[in-house]
mmCIF file of C-alpha atoms in Angstrom:
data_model
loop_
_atom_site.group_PDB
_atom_site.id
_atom_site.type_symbol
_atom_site.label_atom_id
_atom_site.label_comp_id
_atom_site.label_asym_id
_atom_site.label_seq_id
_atom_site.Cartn_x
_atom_site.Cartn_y
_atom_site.Cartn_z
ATOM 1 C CA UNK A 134 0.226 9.238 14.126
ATOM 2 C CA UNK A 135 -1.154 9.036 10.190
ATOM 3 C CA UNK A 136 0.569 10.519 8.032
ATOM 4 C CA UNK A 137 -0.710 10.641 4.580
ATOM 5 C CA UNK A 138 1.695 10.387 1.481
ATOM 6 C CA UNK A 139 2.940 9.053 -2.231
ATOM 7 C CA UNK A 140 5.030 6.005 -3.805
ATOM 8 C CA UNK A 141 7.379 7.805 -5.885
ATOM 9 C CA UNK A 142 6.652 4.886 -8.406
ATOM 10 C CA UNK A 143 3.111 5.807 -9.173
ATOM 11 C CA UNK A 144 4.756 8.211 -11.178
ATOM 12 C CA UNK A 145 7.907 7.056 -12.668
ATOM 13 C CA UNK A 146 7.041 8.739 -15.925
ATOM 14 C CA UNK A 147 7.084 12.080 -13.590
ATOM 15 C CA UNK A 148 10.393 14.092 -12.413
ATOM 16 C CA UNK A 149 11.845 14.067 -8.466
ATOM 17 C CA UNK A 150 10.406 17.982 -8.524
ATOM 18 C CA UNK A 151 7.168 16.867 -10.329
ATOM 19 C CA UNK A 152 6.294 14.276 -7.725
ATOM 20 C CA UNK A 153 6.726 16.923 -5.092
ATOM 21 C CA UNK A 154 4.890 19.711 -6.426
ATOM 22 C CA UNK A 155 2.093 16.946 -6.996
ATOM 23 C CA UNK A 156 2.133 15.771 -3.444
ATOM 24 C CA UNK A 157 1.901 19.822 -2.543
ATOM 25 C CA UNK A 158 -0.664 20.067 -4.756
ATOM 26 C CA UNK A 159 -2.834 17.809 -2.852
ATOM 27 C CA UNK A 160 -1.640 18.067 0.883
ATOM 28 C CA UNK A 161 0.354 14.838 0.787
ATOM 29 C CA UNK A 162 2.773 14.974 3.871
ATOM 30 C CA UNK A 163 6.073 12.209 2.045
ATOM 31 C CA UNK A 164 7.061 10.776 -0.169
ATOM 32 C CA UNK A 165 8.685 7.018 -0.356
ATOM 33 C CA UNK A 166 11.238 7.468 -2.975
ATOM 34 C CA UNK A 167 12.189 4.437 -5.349
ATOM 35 C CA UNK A 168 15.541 3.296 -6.067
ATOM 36 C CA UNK A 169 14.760 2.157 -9.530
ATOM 37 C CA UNK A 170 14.469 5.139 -11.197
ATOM 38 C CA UNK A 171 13.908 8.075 -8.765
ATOM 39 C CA UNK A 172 16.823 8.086 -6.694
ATOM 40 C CA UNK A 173 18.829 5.359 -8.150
ATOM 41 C CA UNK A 174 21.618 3.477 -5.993
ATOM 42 C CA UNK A 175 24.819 4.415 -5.596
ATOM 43 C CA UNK A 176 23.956 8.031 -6.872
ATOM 44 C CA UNK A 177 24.822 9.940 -3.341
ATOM 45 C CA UNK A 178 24.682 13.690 -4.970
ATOM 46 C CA UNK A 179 21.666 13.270 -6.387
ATOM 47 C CA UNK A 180 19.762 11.397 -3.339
ATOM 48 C CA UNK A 181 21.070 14.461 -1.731
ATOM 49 C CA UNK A 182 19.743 16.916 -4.138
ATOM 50 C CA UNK A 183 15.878 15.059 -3.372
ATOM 51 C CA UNK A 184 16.736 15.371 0.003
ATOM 52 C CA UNK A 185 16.967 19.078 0.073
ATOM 53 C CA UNK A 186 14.611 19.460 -2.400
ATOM 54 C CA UNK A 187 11.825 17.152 -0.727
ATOM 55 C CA UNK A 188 12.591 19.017 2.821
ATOM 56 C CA UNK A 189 12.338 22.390 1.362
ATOM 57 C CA UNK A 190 9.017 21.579 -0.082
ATOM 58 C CA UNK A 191 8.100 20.823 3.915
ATOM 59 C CA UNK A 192 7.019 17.373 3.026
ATOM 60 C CA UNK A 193 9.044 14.297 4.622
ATOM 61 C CA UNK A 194 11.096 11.312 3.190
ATOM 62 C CA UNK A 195 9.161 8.476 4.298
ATOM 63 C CA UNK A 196 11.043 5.726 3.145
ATOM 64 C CA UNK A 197 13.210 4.380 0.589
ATOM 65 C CA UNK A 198 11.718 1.807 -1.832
ATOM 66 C CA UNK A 199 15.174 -0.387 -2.640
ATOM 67 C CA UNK A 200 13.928 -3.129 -4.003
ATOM 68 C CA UNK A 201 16.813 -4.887 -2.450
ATOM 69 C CA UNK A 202 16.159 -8.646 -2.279
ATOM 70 C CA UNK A 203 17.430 -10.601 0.887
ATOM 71 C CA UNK A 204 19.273 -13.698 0.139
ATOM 72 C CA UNK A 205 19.800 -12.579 -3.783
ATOM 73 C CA UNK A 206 20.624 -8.904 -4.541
ATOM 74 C CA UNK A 207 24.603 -9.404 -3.594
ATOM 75 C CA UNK A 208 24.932 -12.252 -5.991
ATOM 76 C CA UNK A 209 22.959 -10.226 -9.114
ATOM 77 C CA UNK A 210 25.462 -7.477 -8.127
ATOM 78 C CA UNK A 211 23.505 -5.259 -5.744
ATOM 79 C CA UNK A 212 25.533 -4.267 -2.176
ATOM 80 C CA UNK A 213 23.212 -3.697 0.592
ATOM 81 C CA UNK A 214 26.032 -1.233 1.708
ATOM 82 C CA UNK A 215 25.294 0.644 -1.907
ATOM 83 C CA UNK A 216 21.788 0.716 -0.827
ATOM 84 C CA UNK A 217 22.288 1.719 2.987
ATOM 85 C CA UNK A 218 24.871 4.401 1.609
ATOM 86 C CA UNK A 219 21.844 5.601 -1.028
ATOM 87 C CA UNK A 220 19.068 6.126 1.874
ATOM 88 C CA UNK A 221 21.348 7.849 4.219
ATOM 89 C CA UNK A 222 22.081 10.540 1.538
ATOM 90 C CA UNK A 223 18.390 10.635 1.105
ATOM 91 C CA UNK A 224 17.300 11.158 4.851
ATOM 92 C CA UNK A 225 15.129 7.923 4.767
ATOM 93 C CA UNK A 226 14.122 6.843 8.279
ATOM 94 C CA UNK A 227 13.548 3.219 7.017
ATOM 95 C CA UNK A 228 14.524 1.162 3.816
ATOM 96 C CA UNK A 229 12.061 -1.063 1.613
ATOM 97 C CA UNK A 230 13.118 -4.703 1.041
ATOM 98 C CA UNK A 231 11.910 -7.776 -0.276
ATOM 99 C CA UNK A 232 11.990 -11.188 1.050
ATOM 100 C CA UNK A 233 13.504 -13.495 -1.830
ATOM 101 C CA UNK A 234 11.691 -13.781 -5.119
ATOM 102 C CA UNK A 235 9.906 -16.968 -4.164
ATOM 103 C CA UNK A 236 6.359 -17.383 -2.584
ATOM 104 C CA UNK A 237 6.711 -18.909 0.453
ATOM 105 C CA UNK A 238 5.238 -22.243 -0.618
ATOM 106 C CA UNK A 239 7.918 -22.617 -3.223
ATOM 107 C CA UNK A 240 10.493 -21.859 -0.563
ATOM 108 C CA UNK A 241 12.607 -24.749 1.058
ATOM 109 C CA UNK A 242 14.350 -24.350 4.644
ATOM 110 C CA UNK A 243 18.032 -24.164 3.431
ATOM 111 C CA UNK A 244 16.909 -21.160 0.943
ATOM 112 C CA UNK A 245 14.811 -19.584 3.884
ATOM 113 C CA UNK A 246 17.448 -19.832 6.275
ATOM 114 C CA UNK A 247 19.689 -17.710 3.221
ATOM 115 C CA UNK A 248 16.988 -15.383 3.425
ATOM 116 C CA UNK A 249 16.899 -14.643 7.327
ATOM 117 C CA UNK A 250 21.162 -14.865 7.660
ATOM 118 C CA UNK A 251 20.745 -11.702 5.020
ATOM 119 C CA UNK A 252 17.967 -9.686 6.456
ATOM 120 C CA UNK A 253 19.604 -10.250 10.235
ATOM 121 C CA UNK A 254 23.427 -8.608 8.122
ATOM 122 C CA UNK A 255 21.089 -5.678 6.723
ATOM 123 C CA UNK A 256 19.097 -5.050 10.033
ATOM 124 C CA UNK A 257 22.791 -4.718 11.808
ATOM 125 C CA UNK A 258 23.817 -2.489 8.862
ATOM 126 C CA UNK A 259 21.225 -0.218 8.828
ATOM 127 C CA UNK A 260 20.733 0.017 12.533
ATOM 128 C CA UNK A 261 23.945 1.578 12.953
ATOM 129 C CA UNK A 262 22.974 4.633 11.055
ATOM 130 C CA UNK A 263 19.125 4.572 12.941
ATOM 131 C CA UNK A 264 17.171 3.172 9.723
ATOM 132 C CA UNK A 265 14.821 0.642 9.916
ATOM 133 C CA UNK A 266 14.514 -2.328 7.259
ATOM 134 C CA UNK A 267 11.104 -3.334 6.770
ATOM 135 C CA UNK A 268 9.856 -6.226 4.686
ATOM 136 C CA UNK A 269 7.661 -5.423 1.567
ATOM 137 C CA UNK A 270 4.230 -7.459 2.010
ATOM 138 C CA UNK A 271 4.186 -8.840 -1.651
ATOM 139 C CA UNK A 272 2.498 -12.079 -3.674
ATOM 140 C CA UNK A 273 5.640 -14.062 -4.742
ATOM 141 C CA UNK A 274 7.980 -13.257 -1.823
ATOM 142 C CA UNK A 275 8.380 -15.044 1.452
ATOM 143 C CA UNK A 276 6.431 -12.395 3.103
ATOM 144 C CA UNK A 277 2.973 -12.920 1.179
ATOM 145 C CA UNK A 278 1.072 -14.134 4.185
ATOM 146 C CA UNK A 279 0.861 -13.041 7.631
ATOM 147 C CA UNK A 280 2.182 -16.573 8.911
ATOM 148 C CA UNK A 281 4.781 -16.706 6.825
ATOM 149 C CA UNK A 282 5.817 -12.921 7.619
ATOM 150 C CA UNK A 283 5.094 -13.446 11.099
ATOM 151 C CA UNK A 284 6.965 -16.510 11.259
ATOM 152 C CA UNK A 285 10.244 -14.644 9.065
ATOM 153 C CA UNK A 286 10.419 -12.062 11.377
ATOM 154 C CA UNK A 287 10.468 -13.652 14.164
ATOM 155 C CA UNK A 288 13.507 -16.191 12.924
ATOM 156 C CA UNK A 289 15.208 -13.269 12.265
ATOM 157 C CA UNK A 290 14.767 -11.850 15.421
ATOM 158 C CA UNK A 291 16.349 -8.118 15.103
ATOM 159 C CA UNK A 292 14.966 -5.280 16.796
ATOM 160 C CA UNK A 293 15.446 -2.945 13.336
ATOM 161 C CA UNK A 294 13.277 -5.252 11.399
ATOM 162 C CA UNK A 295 9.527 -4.218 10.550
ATOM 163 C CA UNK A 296 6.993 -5.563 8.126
ATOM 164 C CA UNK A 297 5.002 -3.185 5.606
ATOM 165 C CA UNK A 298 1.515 -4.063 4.548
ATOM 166 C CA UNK A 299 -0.793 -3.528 1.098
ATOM 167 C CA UNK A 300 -4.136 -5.406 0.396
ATOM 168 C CA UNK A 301 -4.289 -8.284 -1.944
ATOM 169 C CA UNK A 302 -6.909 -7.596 -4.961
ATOM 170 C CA UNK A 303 -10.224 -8.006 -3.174
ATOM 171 C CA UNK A 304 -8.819 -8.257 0.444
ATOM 172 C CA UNK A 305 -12.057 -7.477 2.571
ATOM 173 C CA UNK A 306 -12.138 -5.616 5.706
ATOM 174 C CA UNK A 307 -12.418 -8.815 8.043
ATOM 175 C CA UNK A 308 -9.056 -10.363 6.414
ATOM 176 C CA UNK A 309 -7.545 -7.317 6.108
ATOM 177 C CA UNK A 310 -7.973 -7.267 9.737
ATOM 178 C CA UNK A 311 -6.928 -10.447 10.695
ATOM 179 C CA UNK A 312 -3.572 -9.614 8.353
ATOM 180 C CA UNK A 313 -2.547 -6.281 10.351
ATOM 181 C CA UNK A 314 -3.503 -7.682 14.032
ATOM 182 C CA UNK A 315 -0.936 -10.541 12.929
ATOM 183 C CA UNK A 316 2.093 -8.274 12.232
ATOM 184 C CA UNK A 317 1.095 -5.568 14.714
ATOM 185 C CA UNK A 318 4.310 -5.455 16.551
ATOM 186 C CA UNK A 319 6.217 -5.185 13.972
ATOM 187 C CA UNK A 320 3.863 -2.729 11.503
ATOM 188 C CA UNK A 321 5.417 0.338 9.618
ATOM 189 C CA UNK A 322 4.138 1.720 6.600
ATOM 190 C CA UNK A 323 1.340 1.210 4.820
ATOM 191 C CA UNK A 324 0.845 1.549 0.617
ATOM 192 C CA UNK A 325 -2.908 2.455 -0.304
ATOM 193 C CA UNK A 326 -4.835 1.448 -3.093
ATOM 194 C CA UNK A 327 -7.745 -0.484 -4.132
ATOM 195 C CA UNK A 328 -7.469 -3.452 -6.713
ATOM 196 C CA UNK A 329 -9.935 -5.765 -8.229
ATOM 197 C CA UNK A 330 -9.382 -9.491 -9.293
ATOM 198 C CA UNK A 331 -11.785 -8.390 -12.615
ATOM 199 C CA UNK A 332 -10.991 -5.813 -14.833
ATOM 200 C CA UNK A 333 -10.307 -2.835 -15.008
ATOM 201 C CA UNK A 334 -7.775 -3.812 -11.769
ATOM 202 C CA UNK A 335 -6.927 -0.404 -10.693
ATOM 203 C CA UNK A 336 -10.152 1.212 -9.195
ATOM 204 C CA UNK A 337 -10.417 4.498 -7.182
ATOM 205 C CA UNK A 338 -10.093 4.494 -3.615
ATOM 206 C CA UNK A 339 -13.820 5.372 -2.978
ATOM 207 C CA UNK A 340 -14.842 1.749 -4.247
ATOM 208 C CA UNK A 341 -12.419 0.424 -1.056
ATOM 209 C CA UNK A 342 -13.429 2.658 1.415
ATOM 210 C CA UNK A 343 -15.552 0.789 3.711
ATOM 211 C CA UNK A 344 -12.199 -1.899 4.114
ATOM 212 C CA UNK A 345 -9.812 0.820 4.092
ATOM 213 C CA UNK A 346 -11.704 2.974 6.772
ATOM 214 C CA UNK A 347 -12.014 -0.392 8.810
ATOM 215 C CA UNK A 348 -7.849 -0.762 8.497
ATOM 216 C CA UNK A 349 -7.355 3.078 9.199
ATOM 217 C CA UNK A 350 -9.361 3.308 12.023
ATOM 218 C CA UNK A 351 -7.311 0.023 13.506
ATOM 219 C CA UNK A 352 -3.794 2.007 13.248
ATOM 220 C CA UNK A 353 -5.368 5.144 14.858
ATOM 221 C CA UNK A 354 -5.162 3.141 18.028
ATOM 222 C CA UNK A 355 -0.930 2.717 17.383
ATOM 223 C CA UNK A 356 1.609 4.601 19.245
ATOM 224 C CA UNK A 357 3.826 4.554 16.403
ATOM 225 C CA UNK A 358 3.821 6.525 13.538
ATOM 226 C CA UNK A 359 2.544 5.098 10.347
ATOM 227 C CA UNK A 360 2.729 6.625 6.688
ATOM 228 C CA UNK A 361 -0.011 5.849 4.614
ATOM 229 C CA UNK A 362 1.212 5.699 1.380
ATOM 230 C CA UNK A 363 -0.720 5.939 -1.930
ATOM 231 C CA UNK A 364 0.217 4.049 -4.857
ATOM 232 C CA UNK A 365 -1.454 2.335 -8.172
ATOM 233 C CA UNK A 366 -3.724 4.756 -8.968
ATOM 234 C CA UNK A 367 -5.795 4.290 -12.542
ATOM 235 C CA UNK A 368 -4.349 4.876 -15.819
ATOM 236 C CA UNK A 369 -1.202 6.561 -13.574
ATOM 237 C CA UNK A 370 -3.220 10.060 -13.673
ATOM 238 C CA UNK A 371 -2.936 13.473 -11.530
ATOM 239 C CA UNK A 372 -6.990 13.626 -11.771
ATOM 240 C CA UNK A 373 -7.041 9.808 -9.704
ATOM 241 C CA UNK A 374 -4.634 10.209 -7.281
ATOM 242 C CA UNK A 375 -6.325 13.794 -6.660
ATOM 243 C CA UNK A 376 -9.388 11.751 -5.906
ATOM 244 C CA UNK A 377 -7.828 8.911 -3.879
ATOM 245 C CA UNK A 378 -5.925 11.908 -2.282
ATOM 246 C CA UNK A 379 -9.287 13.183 -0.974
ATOM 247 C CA UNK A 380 -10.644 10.144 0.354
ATOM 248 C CA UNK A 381 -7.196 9.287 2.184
ATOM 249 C CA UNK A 382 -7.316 12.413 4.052
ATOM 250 C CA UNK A 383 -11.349 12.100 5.072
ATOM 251 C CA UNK A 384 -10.096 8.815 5.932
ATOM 252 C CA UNK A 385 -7.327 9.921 8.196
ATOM 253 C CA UNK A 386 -9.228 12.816 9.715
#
């Protein structure tokens, strides 16, 4: 199953009730709500509040965007346990992390090993209240190529742990491919948006929509449920991610 819906981010200018009446506005199904500035960690009441407030709009947490980094959140003074405590106030059926905050070029084995001892802690963590931790797919992590993800996920070796995926400026359909068939097995969400190496970098969805409709039509195949996940959209408007909202759900149909 697709199911269509926001990053919480795209809008951090935008109130928890804003977001949602947005989304309503144009049929997204849920939200991913960040813990930077939309449901911030450690504050249990008011993840509750968005809780309520997202459910009784009928639209669905979809994740929770933590920003927690394995192997170096404790030691800059953010608890997984703050962050687990945060998502299960929220409803979240899975928590966003990310793997480190070094490419994995940069990375040596003693640091990567760090990095995998920490996401195995979480996944046991999490897995006792039935969320899932999945990996951000980012430039400048560990996880910013499908080897390298592939390979981290498998070291890890937990049965909670998932990978999420997002195109690389001017990712085309055949890589894009080749990326999702490698993390298959382990494949959650997806955040959609369409960037360019050349200026302006943020382009509307209808420029990527050969690619994305490739990618989409891939996951329809899945028995597990995916959310699709708009994000980045140009100059952080209403009026773009309107348009990118449209082309999602003709993509999804």
């Amino acid at each position: 199953m697709l199911i269509p819906g926001l990053v919480s981010i795209t809008f951090r200018n935008l109130t928890p009730r804003e977001i949602i009446t947005i989304c309503k506005t144009n049929r997204l199904k849920a939200i991913e709500w960040g813990g930077d500035i939309h449901v911030p960690h450690g504050k249990i009441t008011q993840a509750q509040d968005i809780a309520k407030q997202t459910q009784d709009a009928g639209l669905s947490v979809a994740a929770y965007g933590s920003y927690y980094k394995c192997g170096v959140s404790e030691a800059e003074g953010l608890p997984f346990r703050t962050v687990l405590e945060t998502a299960v106030a929220l409803g979240a059926p899975s928590i966003r992390v990310w793997t480190g905050n070094q490419s994995s070029a940069e990375i040596d084995d003693a640091q990567r090993s760090k990095l995998a001892e920490d996401c195995y802690r979480i996944c046991d963590l999490a897995s006792n209240h039935g969320i899932k931790v999945a990996l951000e797919y980012h430039l400048n992590t560990l996880a910013d190529t499908p080897e390298s993800t592939s390979e981290f996920l498998k070291d890890v070796n937990h049965p909670n742990l998932f990978s999420l995926w997002q195109p690389f400026p001017d990712t085309s359909a055949e890589c894009g491919l080749n990326q999702i068939g490698q993390l298959d097995e382990w494949l959650l969400n997806l955040h959609v948006f369409h960037w360019r190496n050349d200026p302006p970098k943020r382009r509307a969805l209808s420029e990527g929509i050969k690619p994305w409709q490739a990618w989409i039509e891939y996951l329809k195949d899945s028995p597990r449920t995916h959310f699709l996940l708009l994000e980045f959209v140009r100059n952080n408007s209403s009026e773009a991610l309107a348009e990118d909202a449209h082309i999602l759900h003709q993509l999804c149909a």
